[in-house]
Amino acid sequence: MTAPSAEPPAARPERAELAVVGAGPAGMAAAVTAADGGLDVVLLDAADAMGGQYYRAPAPGLGATRPEALHHGWAEFAALAARLDRHRTAGRIRRLTGHHVWAVERNGADWTLHAVTGPDGRDGAATLDTRRLLVATGSHERQLPFPGWTLPGVVGAAGAQAMLKSGLVLPGRRIVVAGSGPLLQAVAVSLARAGARVPALVEASGYGAYGRAPLVLAADPGRLAEAARHGAALARHRVRPLTHRAVTAVHGTDRVEGVTVSRLDRDWRPLPGTGRRIDCDVLAVGHGLVPQLDLAVGLGCATRCGTDGSAALELDEELRTTVPGVWAAGETGGIGGVRLALTEGELAARSMIADARGGRRPTRTAALLRARRRMRASAELMGAVHRPGPGWTDWTAADTEVCRCEEVTTGAIREAVGELGAGDSRTVKLLTRAGMGWCQGRTCGFAVRELAGCVDDTGRADRRPLACPVPLSVLARAARPDAT
């Protein structure tokens, strides 16, 4: 399948009835459903290809003949992409690639979107006026620091999978996959199928806790089937699952040579004397995903604390945020996987169609609501099972870097709290610069809050005026739009 062709960047696109930010599964499903319902749609995404992180595909120049081999559910994506391309050809959807929306502001009854275009925004800027806005900005990976995690050869688990999907390359030949959450199983299977040796899948939680909610599991058979497929594939490739364990140290001088895996108690504290070394040349580690909320929080959308301990948007059953005229779908409302994202994208679009028609619901909305409830309950269970335990902070030493951008250590964060009196994560940030680097706390934010003991900040997302780096020239034009 060839990806639908993209419209060239425009200096100022015309006004649209609906703007969808994010062309992952949720955004694509919303765009085609809204176009089916007669809405004029603009779909904006920072990437050059559709599908988001889940359906990331090799660049055309790599000559991949079977990109579907790297994915589960590729046929569904291909059908969705074909529908979108038909709408684009008919003029019902305008697709703008390389558009990173950095701010949205109220403009009377409409919203005005501000975007930078091209890599790092160097191709200029664009604005778009819209009556309705859907935020489908996806998620990013959560990391917990430990000694040696900054050594070359330590990569994010999702990052290792992205390298394989988009570049057809493996980060190493002998790869330990570690962290917590169902994503690890998918990563380990993908790497093993591609030819890597995966000696262990190290899971800090266990899977037994799922058995405490049999009715929730039974109501979501798709997730059960996916878990069974992954389990069979792990056994087939001789990947050894190690539950209630974590990588607590990385060994090597110039790059990874091995890791120490320790058994954990129920609170994720390492048990003394249980550390065992596993040789490897790469560690792929991640502790689940975190909703990407910069744009929505900048709009004033309220957040809640998810069962996994991260902030997620507060949404009603039809995916409306607390800000009128703004909907959200997919991982922004809490991490739930691709099937839930597709369902929520369609449901949000039908809600917006009803809004445009004066409240008349399209067909299938009731069935979608029931499906969403079942899948969302399963996702909340998943978040609770794999939520990091408080004892993970014992993995770190005083000199362990927590914020890699600003080189802020565990010791500096604890000093800010214990000796300088910081009582919230914002004060810790001001005193230490943790979270003030290039990633703006996306990598270290959760860890900083946990290490600082800022329990009152749980579920709160930082509000920033800019959702991504923006050139000063673009900001100047936005401040004086009539200036030449």
Short mmCIF file of N, CA, C and O in Angstrom, two decimals, residues 152-267:
data_model
loop_
_atom_site.label_atom_id
_atom_site.label_comp_id
_atom_site.label_asym_id
_atom_site.label_seq_id
_atom_site.Cartn_x
_atom_site.Cartn_y
_atom_site.Cartn_z
N PRO A 152 25.57 4.79 26.44
CA PRO A 152 25.21 4.41 25.07
C PRO A 152 24.84 2.93 24.99
O PRO A 152 25.52 2.08 25.56
N GLY A 153 23.75 2.66 24.30
CA GLY A 153 23.25 1.30 24.23
C GLY A 153 21.99 1.10 25.04
O GLY A 153 21.31 0.07 24.91
N VAL A 154 21.64 2.08 25.87
CA VAL A 154 20.34 2.08 26.55
C VAL A 154 19.38 2.90 25.70
O VAL A 154 19.62 4.08 25.45
N VAL A 155 18.31 2.27 25.25
CA VAL A 155 17.33 2.94 24.40
C VAL A 155 15.95 2.73 25.00
O VAL A 155 15.72 1.82 25.80
N GLY A 156 15.03 3.57 24.62
CA GLY A 156 13.65 3.37 25.03
C GLY A 156 13.08 2.13 24.36
O GLY A 156 13.42 1.81 23.21
N ALA A 157 12.21 1.44 25.06
CA ALA A 157 11.59 0.25 24.47
C ALA A 157 10.78 0.63 23.23
O ALA A 157 10.90 0.00 22.17
N ALA A 158 9.97 1.67 23.36
CA ALA A 158 9.22 2.14 22.19
C ALA A 158 10.16 2.68 21.12
O ALA A 158 9.89 2.54 19.92
N GLY A 159 11.27 3.28 21.54
CA GLY A 159 12.25 3.78 20.58
C GLY A 159 12.89 2.66 19.78
O GLY A 159 13.12 2.79 18.56
N ALA A 160 13.17 1.53 20.43
CA ALA A 160 13.74 0.38 19.72
C ALA A 160 12.77 -0.13 18.67
O ALA A 160 13.16 -0.47 17.55
N GLN A 161 11.48 -0.16 19.03
CA GLN A 161 10.48 -0.61 18.07
C GLN A 161 10.34 0.38 16.91
O GLN A 161 10.17 -0.01 15.76
N ALA A 162 10.44 1.68 17.23
CA ALA A 162 10.35 2.70 16.18
C ALA A 162 11.53 2.59 15.21
O ALA A 162 11.36 2.76 13.99
N MET A 163 12.73 2.31 15.72
CA MET A 163 13.89 2.12 14.85
C MET A 163 13.64 0.98 13.87
O MET A 163 13.98 1.06 12.68
N LEU A 164 13.04 -0.09 14.37
CA LEU A 164 12.78 -1.24 13.52
C LEU A 164 11.70 -0.93 12.49
O LEU A 164 11.85 -1.25 11.30
N LYS A 165 10.61 -0.29 12.93
CA LYS A 165 9.50 -0.02 12.02
C LYS A 165 9.86 0.99 10.94
O LYS A 165 9.48 0.82 9.78
N SER A 166 10.58 2.05 11.31
CA SER A 166 10.83 3.12 10.35
C SER A 166 12.16 2.98 9.62
O SER A 166 12.29 3.43 8.48
N GLY A 167 13.16 2.38 10.26
CA GLY A 167 14.48 2.28 9.65
C GLY A 167 14.91 0.89 9.28
O GLY A 167 15.98 0.70 8.68
N LEU A 168 14.10 -0.13 9.68
CA LEU A 168 14.44 -1.53 9.41
C LEU A 168 15.79 -1.91 9.99
O LEU A 168 16.54 -2.71 9.41
N VAL A 169 16.11 -1.32 11.15
CA VAL A 169 17.39 -1.62 11.80
C VAL A 169 17.14 -2.04 13.24
O VAL A 169 16.16 -1.63 13.88
N LEU A 170 18.03 -2.87 13.74
CA LEU A 170 18.02 -3.27 15.14
C LEU A 170 19.03 -2.44 15.92
O LEU A 170 20.12 -2.17 15.40
N PRO A 171 18.71 -2.05 17.15
CA PRO A 171 19.68 -1.29 17.94
C PRO A 171 20.86 -2.12 18.41
O PRO A 171 21.87 -1.58 18.86
N GLY A 172 20.76 -3.44 18.33
CA GLY A 172 21.83 -4.34 18.76
C GLY A 172 21.47 -5.76 18.38
O GLY A 172 20.46 -6.03 17.75
N ARG A 173 22.32 -6.70 18.80
CA ARG A 173 22.08 -8.10 18.47
C ARG A 173 21.59 -8.89 19.67
O ARG A 173 20.84 -9.86 19.51
N ARG A 174 22.02 -8.53 20.87
CA ARG A 174 21.58 -9.22 22.10
C ARG A 174 20.93 -8.15 22.98
O ARG A 174 21.63 -7.33 23.58
N ILE A 175 19.60 -8.16 23.06
CA ILE A 175 18.85 -7.05 23.64
C ILE A 175 18.01 -7.53 24.81
O ILE A 175 17.17 -8.43 24.65
N VAL A 176 18.23 -6.95 25.96
CA VAL A 176 17.35 -7.18 27.11
C VAL A 176 16.24 -6.14 27.05
O VAL A 176 16.50 -4.94 26.91
N VAL A 177 15.00 -6.58 27.13
CA VAL A 177 13.83 -5.70 27.15
C VAL A 177 13.33 -5.63 28.59
O VAL A 177 13.12 -6.67 29.23
N ALA A 178 13.16 -4.41 29.12
CA ALA A 178 12.84 -4.28 30.54
C ALA A 178 11.92 -3.09 30.78
O ALA A 178 11.79 -2.19 29.95
N GLY A 179 11.30 -3.10 31.96
CA GLY A 179 10.41 -2.02 32.36
C GLY A 179 9.12 -2.57 32.90
O GLY A 179 9.11 -3.51 33.70
N SER A 180 8.00 -2.02 32.43
CA SER A 180 6.70 -2.51 32.87
C SER A 180 5.64 -2.12 31.84
O SER A 180 5.72 -1.07 31.23
N GLY A 181 4.66 -3.01 31.69
CA GLY A 181 3.54 -2.72 30.80
C GLY A 181 3.48 -3.66 29.61
O GLY A 181 4.49 -4.25 29.20
N PRO A 182 2.29 -3.81 29.02
CA PRO A 182 2.11 -4.72 27.89
C PRO A 182 2.93 -4.38 26.66
O PRO A 182 3.19 -5.25 25.83
N LEU A 183 3.32 -3.10 26.50
CA LEU A 183 4.13 -2.73 25.34
C LEU A 183 5.41 -3.54 25.26
O LEU A 183 5.90 -3.84 24.16
N LEU A 184 5.96 -3.93 26.41
CA LEU A 184 7.22 -4.67 26.42
C LEU A 184 7.10 -5.99 25.65
O LEU A 184 8.04 -6.40 24.97
N GLN A 185 5.97 -6.66 25.78
CA GLN A 185 5.78 -7.92 25.07
C GLN A 185 5.83 -7.70 23.56
O GLN A 185 6.49 -8.45 22.83
N ALA A 186 5.13 -6.68 23.10
CA ALA A 186 5.13 -6.38 21.66
C ALA A 186 6.53 -6.03 21.17
O ALA A 186 6.95 -6.45 20.09
N VAL A 187 7.28 -5.27 21.97
CA VAL A 187 8.64 -4.90 21.59
C VAL A 187 9.53 -6.13 21.51
O VAL A 187 10.27 -6.32 20.54
N ALA A 188 9.48 -6.97 22.53
CA ALA A 188 10.33 -8.16 22.56
C ALA A 188 10.03 -9.07 21.38
O ALA A 188 10.93 -9.62 20.73
N VAL A 189 8.75 -9.25 21.06
CA VAL A 189 8.37 -10.10 19.93
C VAL A 189 8.88 -9.51 18.62
O VAL A 189 9.44 -10.22 17.77
N SER A 190 8.72 -8.20 18.43
CA SER A 190 9.18 -7.55 17.21
C SER A 190 10.68 -7.71 17.01
O SER A 190 11.16 -8.02 15.91
N LEU A 191 11.45 -7.47 18.08
CA LEU A 191 12.90 -7.57 17.99
C LEU A 191 13.34 -9.00 17.70
O LEU A 191 14.25 -9.24 16.89
N ALA A 192 12.70 -9.97 18.36
CA ALA A 192 13.06 -11.37 18.14
C ALA A 192 12.74 -11.81 16.72
O ALA A 192 13.52 -12.52 16.08
N ARG A 193 11.59 -11.41 16.22
CA ARG A 193 11.22 -11.76 14.85
C ARG A 193 12.19 -11.18 13.84
O ARG A 193 12.42 -11.77 12.77
N ALA A 194 12.76 -10.03 14.16
CA ALA A 194 13.69 -9.36 13.24
C ALA A 194 15.10 -9.93 13.31
O ALA A 194 15.98 -9.48 12.57
N GLY A 195 15.32 -10.88 14.22
CA GLY A 195 16.62 -11.53 14.27
C GLY A 195 17.46 -11.25 15.50
O GLY A 195 18.57 -11.78 15.63
N ALA A 196 16.98 -10.43 16.41
CA ALA A 196 17.74 -10.15 17.63
C ALA A 196 17.60 -11.31 18.61
O ALA A 196 16.59 -12.02 18.62
N ARG A 197 18.60 -11.49 19.45
CA ARG A 197 18.52 -12.44 20.55
C ARG A 197 18.03 -11.66 21.76
O ARG A 197 18.65 -10.68 22.18
N VAL A 198 16.89 -12.07 22.32
CA VAL A 198 16.31 -11.40 23.49
C VAL A 198 16.38 -12.38 24.66
O VAL A 198 15.50 -13.23 24.82
N PRO A 199 17.44 -12.30 25.48
CA PRO A 199 17.61 -13.29 26.55
C PRO A 199 16.59 -13.17 27.67
O PRO A 199 16.35 -14.15 28.37
N ALA A 200 15.99 -11.98 27.84
CA ALA A 200 15.04 -11.82 28.93
C ALA A 200 14.11 -10.65 28.67
O ALA A 200 14.51 -9.64 28.09
N LEU A 201 12.86 -10.81 29.11
CA LEU A 201 11.90 -9.72 29.18
C LEU A 201 11.66 -9.49 30.67
O LEU A 201 11.07 -10.32 31.35
N VAL A 202 12.17 -8.37 31.17
CA VAL A 202 12.17 -8.09 32.61
C VAL A 202 11.00 -7.17 32.93
O VAL A 202 10.99 -6.00 32.55
N GLU A 203 9.99 -7.70 33.64
CA GLU A 203 8.76 -6.98 33.97
C GLU A 203 8.72 -6.69 35.47
O GLU A 203 8.77 -7.60 36.30
N ALA A 204 8.65 -5.39 35.82
CA ALA A 204 8.66 -5.01 37.24
C ALA A 204 7.39 -5.41 37.96
O ALA A 204 7.40 -5.68 39.17
N SER A 205 6.28 -5.44 37.26
CA SER A 205 5.03 -5.93 37.84
C SER A 205 4.90 -7.42 37.55
O SER A 205 5.84 -8.06 37.11
N GLY A 206 3.73 -7.95 37.79
CA GLY A 206 3.42 -9.32 37.40
C GLY A 206 2.15 -9.29 36.59
O GLY A 206 1.56 -8.24 36.37
N TYR A 207 1.71 -10.45 36.16
CA TYR A 207 0.47 -10.53 35.39
C TYR A 207 -0.66 -11.14 36.20
O TYR A 207 -1.81 -11.15 35.78
N GLY A 208 -0.34 -11.65 37.39
CA GLY A 208 -1.35 -12.28 38.22
C GLY A 208 -2.44 -11.33 38.67
O GLY A 208 -3.59 -11.75 38.89
N ALA A 209 -2.10 -10.03 38.81
CA ALA A 209 -3.08 -9.06 39.29
C ALA A 209 -4.26 -8.91 38.34
O ALA A 209 -5.35 -8.49 38.76
N TYR A 210 -4.07 -9.25 37.07
CA TYR A 210 -5.19 -9.17 36.13
C TYR A 210 -6.32 -10.12 36.54
O TYR A 210 -7.49 -9.85 36.26
N GLY A 211 -5.95 -11.22 37.18
CA GLY A 211 -6.95 -12.20 37.57
C GLY A 211 -7.92 -11.71 38.62
O GLY A 211 -8.95 -12.36 38.87
N ARG A 212 -7.62 -10.57 39.25
CA ARG A 212 -8.52 -10.04 40.27
C ARG A 212 -9.72 -9.32 39.66
O ARG A 212 -10.64 -8.92 40.38
N ALA A 213 -9.72 -9.13 38.36
CA ALA A 213 -10.84 -8.46 37.69
C ALA A 213 -11.28 -9.28 36.49
O ALA A 213 -11.19 -8.83 35.34
N PRO A 214 -11.78 -10.50 36.72
CA PRO A 214 -12.12 -11.38 35.58
C PRO A 214 -13.24 -10.83 34.70
O PRO A 214 -13.24 -11.07 33.49
N LEU A 215 -14.18 -10.10 35.28
CA LEU A 215 -15.28 -9.57 34.48
C LEU A 215 -14.79 -8.50 33.51
O LEU A 215 -15.26 -8.41 32.38
N VAL A 216 -13.84 -7.67 33.97
CA VAL A 216 -13.27 -6.64 33.09
C VAL A 216 -12.52 -7.29 31.93
O VAL A 216 -12.64 -6.89 30.78
N LEU A 217 -11.77 -8.34 32.23
CA LEU A 217 -11.03 -9.04 31.18
C LEU A 217 -11.98 -9.71 30.20
O LEU A 217 -11.79 -9.66 28.98
N ALA A 218 -13.01 -10.35 30.73
CA ALA A 218 -13.95 -11.06 29.86
C ALA A 218 -14.69 -10.11 28.92
O ALA A 218 -15.08 -10.49 27.81
N ALA A 219 -14.89 -8.85 29.36
CA ALA A 219 -15.61 -7.88 28.54
C ALA A 219 -14.75 -7.32 27.42
O ALA A 219 -15.27 -6.62 26.55
N ASP A 220 -13.44 -7.61 27.42
CA ASP A 220 -12.54 -7.11 26.38
C ASP A 220 -11.75 -8.28 25.80
O ASP A 220 -10.55 -8.40 26.01
N PRO A 221 -12.41 -9.18 25.07
CA PRO A 221 -11.73 -10.37 24.55
C PRO A 221 -10.60 -10.06 23.58
O PRO A 221 -9.66 -10.84 23.45
N GLY A 222 -10.67 -8.91 22.92
CA GLY A 222 -9.60 -8.55 22.00
C GLY A 222 -8.26 -8.40 22.70
O GLY A 222 -7.22 -8.82 22.18
N ARG A 223 -8.30 -7.83 23.90
CA ARG A 223 -7.05 -7.66 24.64
C ARG A 223 -6.52 -9.01 25.13
O ARG A 223 -5.31 -9.26 25.16
N LEU A 224 -7.43 -9.89 25.52
CA LEU A 224 -7.02 -11.24 25.94
C LEU A 224 -6.38 -11.99 24.78
O LEU A 224 -5.35 -12.66 24.95
N ALA A 225 -6.97 -11.88 23.60
CA ALA A 225 -6.42 -12.57 22.43
C ALA A 225 -5.04 -12.03 22.09
O ALA A 225 -4.13 -12.80 21.72
N GLU A 226 -4.87 -10.72 22.20
CA GLU A 226 -3.56 -10.12 21.91
C GLU A 226 -2.51 -10.63 22.90
O GLU A 226 -1.38 -10.95 22.50
N ALA A 227 -2.87 -10.72 24.18
CA ALA A 227 -1.93 -11.22 25.18
C ALA A 227 -1.56 -12.67 24.90
O ALA A 227 -0.38 -13.06 25.06
N ALA A 228 -2.53 -13.47 24.46
CA ALA A 228 -2.24 -14.87 24.14
C ALA A 228 -1.29 -14.98 22.96
O ALA A 228 -0.37 -15.81 22.95
N ARG A 229 -1.49 -14.14 21.95
CA ARG A 229 -0.59 -14.15 20.78
C ARG A 229 0.83 -13.79 21.19
O ARG A 229 1.79 -14.41 20.74
N HIS A 230 0.96 -12.76 22.01
CA HIS A 230 2.29 -12.36 22.44
C HIS A 230 2.95 -13.45 23.28
O HIS A 230 4.15 -13.73 23.12
N GLY A 231 2.19 -14.08 24.17
CA GLY A 231 2.76 -15.13 25.00
C GLY A 231 3.26 -16.29 24.16
O GLY A 231 4.35 -16.84 24.42
N ALA A 232 2.49 -16.68 23.15
CA ALA A 232 2.91 -17.78 22.27
C ALA A 232 4.16 -17.40 21.49
O ALA A 232 5.07 -18.22 21.31
N ALA A 233 4.22 -16.16 21.02
CA ALA A 233 5.39 -15.71 20.24
C ALA A 233 6.64 -15.65 21.12
O ALA A 233 7.74 -16.01 20.66
N LEU A 234 6.49 -15.20 22.35
CA LEU A 234 7.64 -15.17 23.25
C LEU A 234 8.19 -16.57 23.48
O LEU A 234 9.41 -16.79 23.48
N ALA A 235 7.30 -17.53 23.69
CA ALA A 235 7.74 -18.91 23.89
C ALA A 235 8.42 -19.46 22.64
O ALA A 235 9.44 -20.16 22.72
N ARG A 236 7.86 -19.13 21.48
CA ARG A 236 8.42 -19.63 20.22
C ARG A 236 9.83 -19.11 19.99
O ARG A 236 10.69 -19.82 19.45
N HIS A 237 10.08 -17.86 20.38
CA HIS A 237 11.40 -17.26 20.19
C HIS A 237 12.31 -17.41 21.42
O HIS A 237 13.39 -16.81 21.46
N ARG A 238 11.86 -18.18 22.40
CA ARG A 238 12.65 -18.49 23.60
C ARG A 238 13.05 -17.24 24.36
O ARG A 238 14.19 -17.10 24.83
N VAL A 239 12.10 -16.32 24.47
CA VAL A 239 12.31 -15.12 25.29
C VAL A 239 11.82 -15.44 26.69
O VAL A 239 10.66 -15.82 26.89
N ARG A 240 12.70 -15.30 27.68
CA ARG A 240 12.36 -15.69 29.05
C ARG A 240 11.75 -14.52 29.81
O ARG A 240 12.42 -13.53 30.07
N PRO A 241 10.46 -14.59 30.20
CA PRO A 241 9.87 -13.52 31.01
C PRO A 241 10.33 -13.63 32.47
O PRO A 241 10.31 -14.72 33.06
N LEU A 242 10.77 -12.52 33.02
CA LEU A 242 11.17 -12.45 34.43
C LEU A 242 10.28 -11.41 35.10
O LEU A 242 10.47 -10.21 34.90
N THR A 243 9.29 -11.85 35.86
CA THR A 243 8.35 -10.91 36.48
C THR A 243 8.81 -10.51 37.87
O THR A 243 9.63 -11.18 38.49
N HIS A 244 8.27 -9.39 38.35
CA HIS A 244 8.62 -8.83 39.65
C HIS A 244 10.13 -8.61 39.77
O HIS A 244 10.74 -8.84 40.81
N ARG A 245 10.71 -8.17 38.66
CA ARG A 245 12.14 -7.88 38.61
C ARG A 245 12.37 -6.58 37.82
O ARG A 245 11.52 -6.17 37.04
N ALA A 246 13.54 -6.00 38.02
CA ALA A 246 13.87 -4.76 37.30
C ALA A 246 15.37 -4.70 37.06
O ALA A 246 16.16 -5.29 37.82
N VAL A 247 15.74 -3.99 36.01
CA VAL A 247 17.15 -3.67 35.78
C VAL A 247 17.52 -2.54 36.73
O VAL A 247 16.96 -1.45 36.66
N THR A 248 18.42 -2.79 37.63
CA THR A 248 18.82 -1.80 38.64
C THR A 248 20.21 -1.24 38.42
O THR A 248 20.64 -0.35 39.15
N ALA A 249 20.91 -1.74 37.41
CA ALA A 249 22.22 -1.18 37.06
C ALA A 249 22.59 -1.64 35.66
O ALA A 249 22.17 -2.72 35.20
N VAL A 250 23.37 -0.80 34.98
CA VAL A 250 23.88 -1.12 33.65
C VAL A 250 25.40 -1.15 33.73
O VAL A 250 26.01 -0.28 34.37
N HIS A 251 26.02 -2.11 33.08
CA HIS A 251 27.47 -2.27 33.12
C HIS A 251 28.08 -1.98 31.76
O HIS A 251 27.49 -2.29 30.72
N GLY A 252 29.26 -1.38 31.78
CA GLY A 252 29.97 -1.07 30.56
C GLY A 252 30.71 0.24 30.71
O GLY A 252 30.39 1.06 31.58
N THR A 253 31.71 0.44 29.86
CA THR A 253 32.50 1.68 29.90
C THR A 253 32.07 2.64 28.81
O THR A 253 31.59 3.74 29.07
N ASP A 254 32.22 2.23 27.56
CA ASP A 254 31.84 3.08 26.43
C ASP A 254 30.44 2.79 25.94
O ASP A 254 29.83 3.62 25.27
N ARG A 255 29.93 1.60 26.25
CA ARG A 255 28.56 1.24 25.87
C ARG A 255 28.13 0.05 26.72
O ARG A 255 28.93 -0.49 27.49
N VAL A 256 26.90 -0.34 26.57
CA VAL A 256 26.33 -1.41 27.39
C VAL A 256 27.04 -2.74 27.13
O VAL A 256 27.23 -3.14 25.98
N GLU A 257 27.41 -3.40 28.23
CA GLU A 257 27.98 -4.74 28.14
C GLU A 257 27.14 -5.76 28.92
O GLU A 257 27.28 -6.97 28.72
N GLY A 258 26.30 -5.27 29.81
CA GLY A 258 25.45 -6.16 30.59
C GLY A 258 24.60 -5.35 31.55
O GLY A 258 24.77 -4.13 31.70
N VAL A 259 23.65 -6.02 32.20
CA VAL A 259 22.77 -5.36 33.15
C VAL A 259 22.63 -6.23 34.39
O VAL A 259 22.82 -7.46 34.34
N THR A 260 22.32 -5.60 35.51
CA THR A 260 21.97 -6.32 36.73
C THR A 260 20.46 -6.32 36.88
O THR A 260 19.82 -5.27 36.84
N VAL A 261 19.90 -7.50 37.03
CA VAL A 261 18.46 -7.67 37.21
C VAL A 261 18.22 -8.11 38.66
O VAL A 261 18.79 -9.12 39.10
N SER A 262 17.40 -7.36 39.39
CA SER A 262 17.12 -7.65 40.80
C SER A 262 15.65 -7.97 40.99
O SER A 262 14.78 -7.41 40.32
N ARG A 263 15.37 -8.85 41.93
CA ARG A 263 13.99 -9.15 42.30
C ARG A 263 13.44 -7.99 43.13
O ARG A 263 14.17 -7.37 43.91
N LEU A 264 12.14 -7.71 42.97
CA LEU A 264 11.50 -6.60 43.67
C LEU A 264 10.46 -7.12 44.67
O LEU A 264 9.85 -8.17 44.46
N ASP A 265 10.25 -6.32 45.73
CA ASP A 265 9.13 -6.63 46.61
C ASP A 265 7.86 -6.03 46.01
O ASP A 265 7.87 -5.46 44.92
N ARG A 266 6.75 -6.08 46.74
CA ARG A 266 5.48 -5.64 46.17
C ARG A 266 5.44 -4.14 45.90
O ARG A 266 4.62 -3.67 45.11
N ASP A 267 6.33 -3.38 46.56
CA ASP A 267 6.40 -1.94 46.32
C ASP A 267 7.50 -1.55 45.34
O ASP A 267 7.81 -0.37 45.19
#
